[in-house]
Amino acid sequence: MEISESNLKTLIHKISLLKTEIQKVIVGQDVIIEEMLVALLAGGHCLLEGVPGLAKTLMVRTMSQALDLSFRRIQFTPDLMPTDIVGTEILEEDHVTGKRFFKFNRGPLFANIILADEINRTPPKTQSALLEAMQEFEVTYGGQTYPLDRPFFILATQNPIEQAGTYPLPEAQLDRFLLFIKIGYPTAAEETKILSSTTGTVKNKVQPVIGAEEIKQLQALTREVSISDDLIAYVAELIRATRPDTTTVAYVKEWVRWGAGPRAGQALILTAKARALIHGRYAVGMEDLQTMAYPVLRHRILMNFKADAEQVTADMVADELLKTISRPKINI
């Protein structure tokens, strides 16, 4: 992709402006905001998990306001049908000829940013309707394929503690999410600031700072960020080490039922490139890979029954692998 140095600096500066606009409303959560921006630049989707009241929905809505893009929120409920999100055909009449015809009425998926709120509250039939959109950036209805506008970015939320009336996402759909982001409680100082800023009359207004064409340019630039062959080999070794049948790490053999597939390696490299670009670098470093390993792997490593009983998590496996797998001698 040909782009001048001044335009490149302007684009990267806009990433910083985007983060600043989001932080007008969202207190703290700097890591979470950066991970969402990483997914946007890498062209993937995010699954956000956190208990109620941690501003998951507000975070996504605020991000959409800072982006000059179309936004739709879909509240997932047990009675939601696939046609409610994809769209459906309606019968219309030509007032001139009197002839009737079917016209496809586009659903809320036809937007740039989609907030899939409480995605695990809807049955698998409707959840699966997202699969084609997430992977192929298009939907099919009545034998006709309809392309989705680009950029296309799904941010889904789910509640980790309330299991009554929920439908856990199948592994095949979990794997479609580039990152699985866990949102924790704010610090004491952040919570005090939240209480102060949200209970008064002053409301910060978020301004759009970047548009669709610029985001597509940044997504193209992300793929051009360089990564050494040594680091690619390191990623391959790391991903293969998550699989009990090919690993040499005893910790994995003891606690893991299924390891990550090749899509995890692709996701790790792409998100590391995006993180490097956000930080103004044009080459991936070890820090980028290690930072992104957790949100990339935590939904792609399936723990066994013993691990569930002992509360051993995928993050703990990733932590052990990052300590165990030898780093390349040459790093950039």
PDB file of N, CA and C in Angstrom, residues 99-200:
ATOM      1  N   LYS A  99     -47.918  -4.900 -10.127  1.00  0.00           N
ATOM      2  CA  LYS A  99     -47.296  -6.196  -9.886  1.00  0.00           C
ATOM      3  C   LYS A  99     -46.717  -6.264  -8.475  1.00  0.00           C
ATOM      4  N   ARG A 100     -46.777  -7.444  -7.911  1.00  0.00           N
ATOM      5  CA  ARG A 100     -46.213  -7.658  -6.583  1.00  0.00           C
ATOM      6  C   ARG A 100     -44.862  -8.363  -6.699  1.00  0.00           C
ATOM      7  N   PHE A 101     -43.987  -8.030  -5.787  1.00  0.00           N
ATOM      8  CA  PHE A 101     -42.655  -8.625  -5.798  1.00  0.00           C
ATOM      9  C   PHE A 101     -42.095  -8.647  -4.383  1.00  0.00           C
ATOM     10  N   PHE A 102     -41.125  -9.542  -4.176  1.00  0.00           N
ATOM     11  CA  PHE A 102     -40.472  -9.639  -2.876  1.00  0.00           C
ATOM     12  C   PHE A 102     -39.222  -8.761  -2.852  1.00  0.00           C
ATOM     13  N   LYS A 103     -39.079  -8.024  -1.798  1.00  0.00           N
ATOM     14  CA  LYS A 103     -37.919  -7.158  -1.618  1.00  0.00           C
ATOM     15  C   LYS A 103     -37.229  -7.509  -0.307  1.00  0.00           C
ATOM     16  N   PHE A 104     -35.901  -7.641  -0.366  1.00  0.00           N
ATOM     17  CA  PHE A 104     -35.140  -7.984   0.847  1.00  0.00           C
ATOM     18  C   PHE A 104     -35.017  -6.750   1.737  1.00  0.00           C
ATOM     19  N   ASN A 105     -35.519  -6.865   2.939  1.00  0.00           N
ATOM     20  CA  ASN A 105     -35.443  -5.787   3.928  1.00  0.00           C
ATOM     21  C   ASN A 105     -34.268  -6.071   4.860  1.00  0.00           C
ATOM     22  N   ARG A 106     -33.217  -5.286   4.760  1.00  0.00           N
ATOM     23  CA  ARG A 106     -31.986  -5.559   5.489  1.00  0.00           C
ATOM     24  C   ARG A 106     -32.169  -5.411   6.991  1.00  0.00           C
ATOM     25  N   GLY A 107     -31.548  -6.352   7.728  1.00  0.00           N
ATOM     26  CA  GLY A 107     -31.616  -6.331   9.175  1.00  0.00           C
ATOM     27  C   GLY A 107     -30.511  -5.485   9.789  1.00  0.00           C
ATOM     28  N   PRO A 108     -30.417  -5.465  11.109  1.00  0.00           N
ATOM     29  CA  PRO A 108     -29.432  -4.612  11.793  1.00  0.00           C
ATOM     30  C   PRO A 108     -27.979  -5.026  11.578  1.00  0.00           C
ATOM     31  N   LEU A 109     -27.735  -6.214  11.012  1.00  0.00           N
ATOM     32  CA  LEU A 109     -26.355  -6.599  10.721  1.00  0.00           C
ATOM     33  C   LEU A 109     -25.716  -5.706   9.663  1.00  0.00           C
ATOM     34  N   PHE A 110     -26.538  -4.989   8.899  1.00  0.00           N
ATOM     35  CA  PHE A 110     -26.010  -4.150   7.830  1.00  0.00           C
ATOM     36  C   PHE A 110     -25.608  -2.781   8.397  1.00  0.00           C
ATOM     37  N   ALA A 111     -24.538  -2.806   9.171  1.00  0.00           N
ATOM     38  CA  ALA A 111     -23.936  -1.598   9.728  1.00  0.00           C
ATOM     39  C   ALA A 111     -22.455  -1.872   9.901  1.00  0.00           C
ATOM     40  N   ASN A 112     -21.670  -0.822  10.148  1.00  0.00           N
ATOM     41  CA  ASN A 112     -20.226  -1.007  10.303  1.00  0.00           C
ATOM     42  C   ASN A 112     -19.864  -1.606  11.655  1.00  0.00           C
ATOM     43  N   ILE A 113     -20.504  -1.111  12.706  1.00  0.00           N
ATOM     44  CA  ILE A 113     -20.218  -1.597  14.060  1.00  0.00           C
ATOM     45  C   ILE A 113     -21.493  -2.190  14.638  1.00  0.00           C
ATOM     46  N   ILE A 114     -21.386  -3.433  15.090  1.00  0.00           N
ATOM     47  CA  ILE A 114     -22.533  -4.140  15.665  1.00  0.00           C
ATOM     48  C   ILE A 114     -22.245  -4.452  17.127  1.00  0.00           C
ATOM     49  N   LEU A 115     -23.129  -4.006  18.006  1.00  0.00           N
ATOM     50  CA  LEU A 115     -23.064  -4.417  19.402  1.00  0.00           C
ATOM     51  C   LEU A 115     -24.047  -5.563  19.598  1.00  0.00           C
ATOM     52  N   ALA A 116     -23.517  -6.760  19.778  1.00  0.00           N
ATOM     53  CA  ALA A 116     -24.349  -7.934  20.043  1.00  0.00           C
ATOM     54  C   ALA A 116     -24.433  -8.099  21.560  1.00  0.00           C
ATOM     55  N   ASP A 117     -25.422  -7.461  22.147  1.00  0.00           N
ATOM     56  CA  ASP A 117     -25.513  -7.382  23.606  1.00  0.00           C
ATOM     57  C   ASP A 117     -26.068  -8.675  24.194  1.00  0.00           C
ATOM     58  N   GLU A 118     -25.332  -9.230  25.157  1.00  0.00           N
ATOM     59  CA  GLU A 118     -25.702 -10.481  25.837  1.00  0.00           C
ATOM     60  C   GLU A 118     -25.968 -11.590  24.816  1.00  0.00           C
ATOM     61  N   ILE A 119     -24.954 -11.862  24.017  1.00  0.00           N
ATOM     62  CA  ILE A 119     -25.080 -12.809  22.915  1.00  0.00           C
ATOM     63  C   ILE A 119     -25.440 -14.213  23.388  1.00  0.00           C
ATOM     64  N   ASN A 120     -25.043 -14.563  24.623  1.00  0.00           N
ATOM     65  CA  ASN A 120     -25.325 -15.915  25.103  1.00  0.00           C
ATOM     66  C   ASN A 120     -26.752 -16.078  25.634  1.00  0.00           C
ATOM     67  N   ARG A 121     -27.595 -15.081  25.449  1.00  0.00           N
ATOM     68  CA  ARG A 121     -29.000 -15.203  25.858  1.00  0.00           C
ATOM     69  C   ARG A 121     -29.908 -15.679  24.723  1.00  0.00           C
ATOM     70  N   THR A 122     -29.341 -15.854  23.541  1.00  0.00           N
ATOM     71  CA  THR A 122     -30.158 -16.293  22.414  1.00  0.00           C
ATOM     72  C   THR A 122     -29.761 -17.715  22.009  1.00  0.00           C
ATOM     73  N   PRO A 123     -30.694 -18.509  21.477  1.00  0.00           N
ATOM     74  CA  PRO A 123     -30.390 -19.905  21.130  1.00  0.00           C
ATOM     75  C   PRO A 123     -29.343 -20.028  20.019  1.00  0.00           C
ATOM     76  N   PRO A 124     -28.729 -21.216  19.896  1.00  0.00           N
ATOM     77  CA  PRO A 124     -27.687 -21.439  18.884  1.00  0.00           C
ATOM     78  C   PRO A 124     -28.124 -21.140  17.460  1.00  0.00           C
ATOM     79  N   LYS A 125     -29.400 -21.336  17.151  1.00  0.00           N
ATOM     80  CA  LYS A 125     -29.880 -21.077  15.791  1.00  0.00           C
ATOM     81  C   LYS A 125     -29.629 -19.630  15.388  1.00  0.00           C
ATOM     82  N   THR A 126     -29.875 -18.716  16.301  1.00  0.00           N
ATOM     83  CA  THR A 126     -29.659 -17.307  16.007  1.00  0.00           C
ATOM     84  C   THR A 126     -28.185 -16.946  16.126  1.00  0.00           C
ATOM     85  N   GLN A 127     -27.506 -17.533  17.096  1.00  0.00           N
ATOM     86  CA  GLN A 127     -26.064 -17.295  17.224  1.00  0.00           C
ATOM     87  C   GLN A 127     -25.341 -17.679  15.936  1.00  0.00           C
ATOM     88  N   SER A 128     -25.752 -18.797  15.344  1.00  0.00           N
ATOM     89  CA  SER A 128     -25.069 -19.288  14.144  1.00  0.00           C
ATOM     90  C   SER A 128     -25.296 -18.376  12.947  1.00  0.00           C
ATOM     91  N   ALA A 129     -26.352 -17.558  13.004  1.00  0.00           N
ATOM     92  CA  ALA A 129     -26.600 -16.629  11.906  1.00  0.00           C
ATOM     93  C   ALA A 129     -25.492 -15.590  11.785  1.00  0.00           C
ATOM     94  N   LEU A 130     -24.748 -15.415  12.882  1.00  0.00           N
ATOM     95  CA  LEU A 130     -23.631 -14.474  12.856  1.00  0.00           C
ATOM     96  C   LEU A 130     -22.387 -15.046  12.183  1.00  0.00           C
ATOM     97  N   LEU A 131     -22.293 -16.379  12.104  1.00  0.00           N
ATOM     98  CA  LEU A 131     -21.055 -17.013  11.656  1.00  0.00           C
ATOM     99  C   LEU A 131     -20.621 -16.559  10.268  1.00  0.00           C
ATOM    100  N   GLU A 132     -21.548 -16.604   9.314  1.00  0.00           N
ATOM    101  CA  GLU A 132     -21.196 -16.217   7.944  1.00  0.00           C
ATOM    102  C   GLU A 132     -20.794 -14.748   7.900  1.00  0.00           C
ATOM    103  N   ALA A 133     -21.540 -13.908   8.640  1.00  0.00           N
ATOM    104  CA  ALA A 133     -21.229 -12.478   8.648  1.00  0.00           C
ATOM    105  C   ALA A 133     -19.854 -12.224   9.242  1.00  0.00           C
ATOM    106  N   MET A 134     -19.525 -12.931  10.326  1.00  0.00           N
ATOM    107  CA  MET A 134     -18.254 -12.720  11.004  1.00  0.00           C
ATOM    108  C   MET A 134     -17.074 -13.178  10.163  1.00  0.00           C
ATOM    109  N   GLN A 135     -17.232 -14.286   9.479  1.00  0.00           N
ATOM    110  CA  GLN A 135     -16.118 -14.884   8.744  1.00  0.00           C
ATOM    111  C   GLN A 135     -16.026 -14.393   7.304  1.00  0.00           C
ATOM    112  N   GLU A 136     -17.184 -14.301   6.642  1.00  0.00           N
ATOM    113  CA  GLU A 136     -17.182 -14.000   5.206  1.00  0.00           C
ATOM    114  C   GLU A 136     -17.545 -12.554   4.893  1.00  0.00           C
ATOM    115  N   PHE A 137     -17.997 -11.787   5.893  1.00  0.00           N
ATOM    116  CA  PHE A 137     -18.421 -10.407   5.704  1.00  0.00           C
ATOM    117  C   PHE A 137     -19.536 -10.306   4.656  1.00  0.00           C
ATOM    118  N   GLU A 138     -20.456 -11.256   4.733  1.00  0.00           N
ATOM    119  CA  GLU A 138     -21.621 -11.266   3.862  1.00  0.00           C
ATOM    120  C   GLU A 138     -22.695 -12.136   4.499  1.00  0.00           C
ATOM    121  N   VAL A 139     -23.938 -11.963   4.052  1.00  0.00           N
ATOM    122  CA  VAL A 139     -25.029 -12.817   4.518  1.00  0.00           C
ATOM    123  C   VAL A 139     -25.765 -13.360   3.307  1.00  0.00           C
ATOM    124  N   THR A 140     -26.384 -14.519   3.487  1.00  0.00           N
ATOM    125  CA  THR A 140     -27.133 -15.154   2.406  1.00  0.00           C
ATOM    126  C   THR A 140     -28.571 -15.341   2.848  1.00  0.00           C
ATOM    127  N   TYR A 141     -29.487 -14.931   1.975  1.00  0.00           N
ATOM    128  CA  TYR A 141     -30.917 -15.102   2.254  1.00  0.00           C
ATOM    129  C   TYR A 141     -31.622 -15.435   0.947  1.00  0.00           C
ATOM    130  N   GLY A 142     -32.364 -16.527   0.963  1.00  0.00           N
ATOM    131  CA  GLY A 142     -33.115 -16.925  -0.223  1.00  0.00           C
ATOM    132  C   GLY A 142     -32.240 -17.189  -1.428  1.00  0.00           C
ATOM    133  N   GLY A 143     -31.033 -17.707  -1.175  1.00  0.00           N
ATOM    134  CA  GLY A 143     -30.122 -18.019  -2.266  1.00  0.00           C
ATOM    135  C   GLY A 143     -29.365 -16.826  -2.813  1.00  0.00           C
ATOM    136  N   GLN A 144     -29.610 -15.650  -2.268  1.00  0.00           N
ATOM    137  CA  GLN A 144     -28.940 -14.432  -2.714  1.00  0.00           C
ATOM    138  C   GLN A 144     -27.931 -13.983  -1.646  1.00  0.00           C
ATOM    139  N   THR A 145     -26.724 -13.623  -2.078  1.00  0.00           N
ATOM    140  CA  THR A 145     -25.676 -13.173  -1.164  1.00  0.00           C
ATOM    141  C   THR A 145     -25.613 -11.658  -1.145  1.00  0.00           C
ATOM    142  N   TYR A 146     -25.578 -11.114   0.071  1.00  0.00           N
ATOM    143  CA  TYR A 146     -25.530  -9.658   0.244  1.00  0.00           C
ATOM    144  C   TYR A 146     -24.250  -9.286   0.985  1.00  0.00           C
ATOM    145  N   PRO A 147     -23.343  -8.529   0.346  1.00  0.00           N
ATOM    146  CA  PRO A 147     -22.109  -8.133   1.029  1.00  0.00           C
ATOM    147  C   PRO A 147     -22.394  -7.108   2.125  1.00  0.00           C
ATOM    148  N   LEU A 148     -21.601  -7.168   3.186  1.00  0.00           N
ATOM    149  CA  LEU A 148     -21.722  -6.223   4.286  1.00  0.00           C
ATOM    150  C   LEU A 148     -20.752  -5.067   4.075  1.00  0.00           C
ATOM    151  N   ASP A 149     -21.128  -3.920   4.585  1.00  0.00           N
ATOM    152  CA  ASP A 149     -20.264  -2.748   4.461  1.00  0.00           C
ATOM    153  C   ASP A 149     -18.977  -2.967   5.245  1.00  0.00           C
ATOM    154  N   ARG A 150     -17.871  -2.475   4.690  1.00  0.00           N
ATOM    155  CA  ARG A 150     -16.586  -2.538   5.383  1.00  0.00           C
ATOM    156  C   ARG A 150     -16.177  -1.149   5.819  1.00  0.00           C
ATOM    157  N   PRO A 151     -15.522  -0.995   6.956  1.00  0.00           N
ATOM    158  CA  PRO A 151     -15.181  -2.064   7.897  1.00  0.00           C
ATOM    159  C   PRO A 151     -16.420  -2.612   8.611  1.00  0.00           C
ATOM    160  N   PHE A 152     -16.325  -3.877   9.005  1.00  0.00           N
ATOM    161  CA  PHE A 152     -17.415  -4.555   9.708  1.00  0.00           C
ATOM    162  C   PHE A 152     -16.844  -5.125  10.997  1.00  0.00           C
ATOM    163  N   PHE A 153     -17.393  -4.693  12.111  1.00  0.00           N
ATOM    164  CA  PHE A 153     -16.791  -4.965  13.410  1.00  0.00           C
ATOM    165  C   PHE A 153     -17.883  -5.359  14.396  1.00  0.00           C
ATOM    166  N   ILE A 154     -17.851  -6.610  14.869  1.00  0.00           N
ATOM    167  CA  ILE A 154     -18.815  -7.083  15.857  1.00  0.00           C
ATOM    168  C   ILE A 154     -18.174  -7.098  17.231  1.00  0.00           C
ATOM    169  N   LEU A 155     -18.843  -6.470  18.190  1.00  0.00           N
ATOM    170  CA  LEU A 155     -18.435  -6.537  19.586  1.00  0.00           C
ATOM    171  C   LEU A 155     -19.588  -7.165  20.358  1.00  0.00           C
ATOM    172  N   ALA A 156     -19.369  -8.370  20.829  1.00  0.00           N
ATOM    173  CA  ALA A 156     -20.407  -9.100  21.549  1.00  0.00           C
ATOM    174  C   ALA A 156     -20.102  -9.085  23.042  1.00  0.00           C
ATOM    175  N   THR A 157     -21.139  -9.010  23.857  1.00  0.00           N
ATOM    176  CA  THR A 157     -20.953  -9.042  25.304  1.00  0.00           C
ATOM    177  C   THR A 157     -21.647 -10.264  25.883  1.00  0.00           C
ATOM    178  N   GLN A 158     -21.124 -10.732  27.007  1.00  0.00           N
ATOM    179  CA  GLN A 158     -21.788 -11.800  27.737  1.00  0.00           C
ATOM    180  C   GLN A 158     -21.476 -11.676  29.219  1.00  0.00           C
ATOM    181  N   ASN A 159     -22.391 -12.214  30.023  1.00  0.00           N
ATOM    182  CA  ASN A 159     -22.293 -12.175  31.479  1.00  0.00           C
ATOM    183  C   ASN A 159     -21.733 -13.506  31.965  1.00  0.00           C
ATOM    184  N   PRO A 160     -20.621 -13.524  32.705  1.00  0.00           N
ATOM    185  CA  PRO A 160     -20.000 -14.797  33.089  1.00  0.00           C
ATOM    186  C   PRO A 160     -20.622 -15.490  34.296  1.00  0.00           C
ATOM    187  N   ILE A 161     -21.468 -14.772  35.043  1.00  0.00           N
ATOM    188  CA  ILE A 161     -21.928 -15.348  36.315  1.00  0.00           C
ATOM    189  C   ILE A 161     -23.356 -15.876  36.273  1.00  0.00           C
ATOM    190  N   GLU A 162     -24.201 -15.311  35.424  1.00  0.00           N
ATOM    191  CA  GLU A 162     -25.590 -15.750  35.394  1.00  0.00           C
ATOM    192  C   GLU A 162     -25.774 -16.758  34.271  1.00  0.00           C
ATOM    193  N   GLN A 163     -25.975 -18.020  34.625  1.00  0.00           N
ATOM    194  CA  GLN A 163     -26.066 -19.083  33.624  1.00  0.00           C
ATOM    195  C   GLN A 163     -27.499 -19.503  33.324  1.00  0.00           C
ATOM    196  N   ALA A 164     -28.454 -19.118  34.192  1.00  0.00           N
ATOM    197  CA  ALA A 164     -29.844 -19.493  33.957  1.00  0.00           C
ATOM    198  C   ALA A 164     -30.364 -18.795  32.703  1.00  0.00           C
ATOM    199  N   GLY A 165     -30.931 -19.591  31.797  1.00  0.00           N
ATOM    200  CA  GLY A 165     -31.499 -19.007  30.584  1.00  0.00           C
ATOM    201  C   GLY A 165     -30.472 -18.550  29.570  1.00  0.00           C
ATOM    202  N   THR A 166     -29.260 -19.091  29.643  1.00  0.00           N
ATOM    203  CA  THR A 166     -28.227 -18.719  28.666  1.00  0.00           C
ATOM    204  C   THR A 166     -27.832 -19.927  27.827  1.00  0.00           C
ATOM    205  N   TYR A 167     -27.237 -19.646  26.685  1.00  0.00           N
ATOM    206  CA  TYR A 167     -26.799 -20.677  25.749  1.00  0.00           C
ATOM    207  C   TYR A 167     -25.323 -20.440  25.445  1.00  0.00           C
ATOM    208  N   PRO A 168     -24.426 -21.185  26.095  1.00  0.00           N
ATOM    209  CA  PRO A 168     -22.983 -20.963  25.880  1.00  0.00           C
ATOM    210  C   PRO A 168     -22.628 -21.052  24.397  1.00  0.00           C
ATOM    211  N   LEU A 169     -21.760 -20.176  23.958  1.00  0.00           N
ATOM    212  CA  LEU A 169     -21.366 -20.157  22.554  1.00  0.00           C
ATOM    213  C   LEU A 169     -20.597 -21.425  22.190  1.00  0.00           C
ATOM    214  N   PRO A 170     -20.910 -22.044  21.062  1.00  0.00           N
ATOM    215  CA  PRO A 170     -20.150 -23.230  20.631  1.00  0.00           C
ATOM    216  C   PRO A 170     -18.718 -22.845  20.273  1.00  0.00           C
ATOM    217  N   GLU A 171     -17.814 -23.823  20.379  1.00  0.00           N
ATOM    218  CA  GLU A 171     -16.394 -23.556  20.138  1.00  0.00           C
ATOM    219  C   GLU A 171     -16.133 -22.988  18.743  1.00  0.00           C
ATOM    220  N   ALA A 172     -16.896 -23.474  17.751  1.00  0.00           N
ATOM    221  CA  ALA A 172     -16.691 -22.998  16.381  1.00  0.00           C
ATOM    222  C   ALA A 172     -16.963 -21.501  16.268  1.00  0.00           C
ATOM    223  N   GLN A 173     -17.957 -21.014  17.015  1.00  0.00           N
ATOM    224  CA  GLN A 173     -18.254 -19.589  16.960  1.00  0.00           C
ATOM    225  C   GLN A 173     -17.291 -18.790  17.830  1.00  0.00           C
ATOM    226  N   LEU A 174     -16.891 -19.354  18.964  1.00  0.00           N
ATOM    227  CA  LEU A 174     -15.901 -18.677  19.803  1.00  0.00           C
ATOM    228  C   LEU A 174     -14.624 -18.404  19.021  1.00  0.00           C
ATOM    229  N   ASP A 175     -14.236 -19.387  18.195  1.00  0.00           N
ATOM    230  CA  ASP A 175     -13.000 -19.272  17.433  1.00  0.00           C
ATOM    231  C   ASP A 175     -13.066 -18.145  16.409  1.00  0.00           C
ATOM    232  N   ARG A 176     -14.281 -17.734  16.022  1.00  0.00           N
ATOM    233  CA  ARG A 176     -14.432 -16.641  15.057  1.00  0.00           C
ATOM    234  C   ARG A 176     -14.112 -15.288  15.686  1.00  0.00           C
ATOM    235  N   PHE A 177     -14.165 -15.216  17.005  1.00  0.00           N
ATOM    236  CA  PHE A 177     -13.810 -13.963  17.664  1.00  0.00           C
ATOM    237  C   PHE A 177     -12.292 -13.854  17.734  1.00  0.00           C
ATOM    238  N   LEU A 178     -11.773 -12.774  17.210  1.00  0.00           N
ATOM    239  CA  LEU A 178     -10.331 -12.563  17.201  1.00  0.00           C
ATOM    240  C   LEU A 178      -9.794 -12.519  18.623  1.00  0.00           C
ATOM    241  N   LEU A 179     -10.500 -11.786  19.506  1.00  0.00           N
ATOM    242  CA  LEU A 179     -10.064 -11.627  20.886  1.00  0.00           C
ATOM    243  C   LEU A 179     -11.214 -11.900  21.847  1.00  0.00           C
ATOM    244  N   PHE A 180     -10.864 -12.488  22.975  1.00  0.00           N
ATOM    245  CA  PHE A 180     -11.803 -12.682  24.088  1.00  0.00           C
ATOM    246  C   PHE A 180     -11.299 -11.786  25.219  1.00  0.00           C
ATOM    247  N   ILE A 181     -12.019 -10.693  25.440  1.00  0.00           N
ATOM    248  CA  ILE A 181     -11.576  -9.669  26.381  1.00  0.00           C
ATOM    249  C   ILE A 181     -12.364  -9.785  27.683  1.00  0.00           C
ATOM    250  N   LYS A 182     -11.653  -9.929  28.783  1.00  0.00           N
ATOM    251  CA  LYS A 182     -12.297  -9.991  30.101  1.00  0.00           C
ATOM    252  C   LYS A 182     -12.178  -8.636  30.786  1.00  0.00           C
ATOM    253  N   ILE A 183     -13.311  -8.139  31.261  1.00  0.00           N
ATOM    254  CA  ILE A 183     -13.356  -6.832  31.909  1.00  0.00           C
ATOM    255  C   ILE A 183     -13.490  -7.028  33.413  1.00  0.00           C
ATOM    256  N   GLY A 184     -12.547  -6.467  34.157  1.00  0.00           N
ATOM    257  CA  GLY A 184     -12.554  -6.596  35.606  1.00  0.00           C
ATOM    258  C   GLY A 184     -13.082  -5.346  36.289  1.00  0.00           C
ATOM    259  N   TYR A 185     -13.126  -5.386  37.624  1.00  0.00           N
ATOM    260  CA  TYR A 185     -13.598  -4.244  38.399  1.00  0.00           C
ATOM    261  C   TYR A 185     -12.590  -3.094  38.335  1.00  0.00           C
ATOM    262  N   PRO A 186     -13.056  -1.846  38.455  1.00  0.00           N
ATOM    263  CA  PRO A 186     -12.127  -0.711  38.465  1.00  0.00           C
ATOM    264  C   PRO A 186     -11.339  -0.655  39.768  1.00  0.00           C
ATOM    265  N   THR A 187     -10.240   0.105  39.743  1.00  0.00           N
ATOM    266  CA  THR A 187      -9.478   0.331  40.963  1.00  0.00           C
ATOM    267  C   THR A 187     -10.249   1.293  41.871  1.00  0.00           C
ATOM    268  N   ALA A 188      -9.762   1.452  43.106  1.00  0.00           N
ATOM    269  CA  ALA A 188     -10.439   2.344  44.047  1.00  0.00           C
ATOM    270  C   ALA A 188     -10.497   3.776  43.525  1.00  0.00           C
ATOM    271  N   ALA A 189      -9.372   4.248  42.963  1.00  0.00           N
ATOM    272  CA  ALA A 189      -9.328   5.615  42.439  1.00  0.00           C
ATOM    273  C   ALA A 189     -10.256   5.768  41.237  1.00  0.00           C
ATOM    274  N   GLU A 190     -10.279   4.756  40.364  1.00  0.00           N
ATOM    275  CA  GLU A 190     -11.145   4.801  39.190  1.00  0.00           C
ATOM    276  C   GLU A 190     -12.612   4.784  39.591  1.00  0.00           C
ATOM    277  N   GLU A 191     -12.943   3.977  40.588  1.00  0.00           N
ATOM    278  CA  GLU A 191     -14.336   3.889  41.017  1.00  0.00           C
ATOM    279  C   GLU A 191     -14.813   5.213  41.605  1.00  0.00           C
ATOM    280  N   THR A 192     -13.946   5.877  42.365  1.00  0.00           N
ATOM    281  CA  THR A 192     -14.282   7.189  42.911  1.00  0.00           C
ATOM    282  C   THR A 192     -14.543   8.191  41.792  1.00  0.00           C
ATOM    283  N   LYS A 193     -13.697   8.142  40.757  1.00  0.00           N
ATOM    284  CA  LYS A 193     -13.866   9.052  39.620  1.00  0.00           C
ATOM    285  C   LYS A 193     -15.145   8.741  38.852  1.00  0.00           C
ATOM    286  N   ILE A 194     -15.479   7.461  38.722  1.00  0.00           N
ATOM    287  CA  ILE A 194     -16.711   7.057  38.046  1.00  0.00           C
ATOM    288  C   ILE A 194     -17.928   7.623  38.771  1.00  0.00           C
ATOM    289  N   LEU A 195     -17.935   7.474  40.097  1.00  0.00           N
ATOM    290  CA  LEU A 195     -19.063   7.966  40.893  1.00  0.00           C
ATOM    291  C   LEU A 195     -19.199   9.483  40.779  1.00  0.00           C
ATOM    292  N   SER A 196     -18.069  10.157  40.747  1.00  0.00           N
ATOM    293  CA  SER A 196     -18.080  11.617  40.663  1.00  0.00           C
ATOM    294  C   SER A 196     -18.553  12.104  39.293  1.00  0.00           C
ATOM    295  N   SER A 197     -18.092  11.450  38.237  1.00  0.00           N
ATOM    296  CA  SER A 197     -18.358  11.946  36.877  1.00  0.00           C
ATOM    297  C   SER A 197     -19.712  11.522  36.323  1.00  0.00           C
ATOM    298  N   THR A 198     -20.352  10.522  36.910  1.00  0.00           N
ATOM    299  CA  THR A 198     -21.599  10.006  36.339  1.00  0.00           C
ATOM    300  C   THR A 198     -22.847  10.374  37.131  1.00  0.00           C
ATOM    301  N   THR A 199     -22.675  11.084  38.237  1.00  0.00           N
ATOM    302  CA  THR A 199     -23.844  11.415  39.065  1.00  0.00           C
ATOM    303  C   THR A 199     -24.140  12.915  39.074  1.00  0.00           C
ATOM    304  N   GLY A 200     -23.457  13.666  38.221  1.00  0.00           N
ATOM    305  CA  GLY A 200     -23.689  15.103  38.127  1.00  0.00           C
ATOM    306  C   GLY A 200     -24.420  15.474  36.855  1.00  0.00           C
TER     307      GLY A 200
END
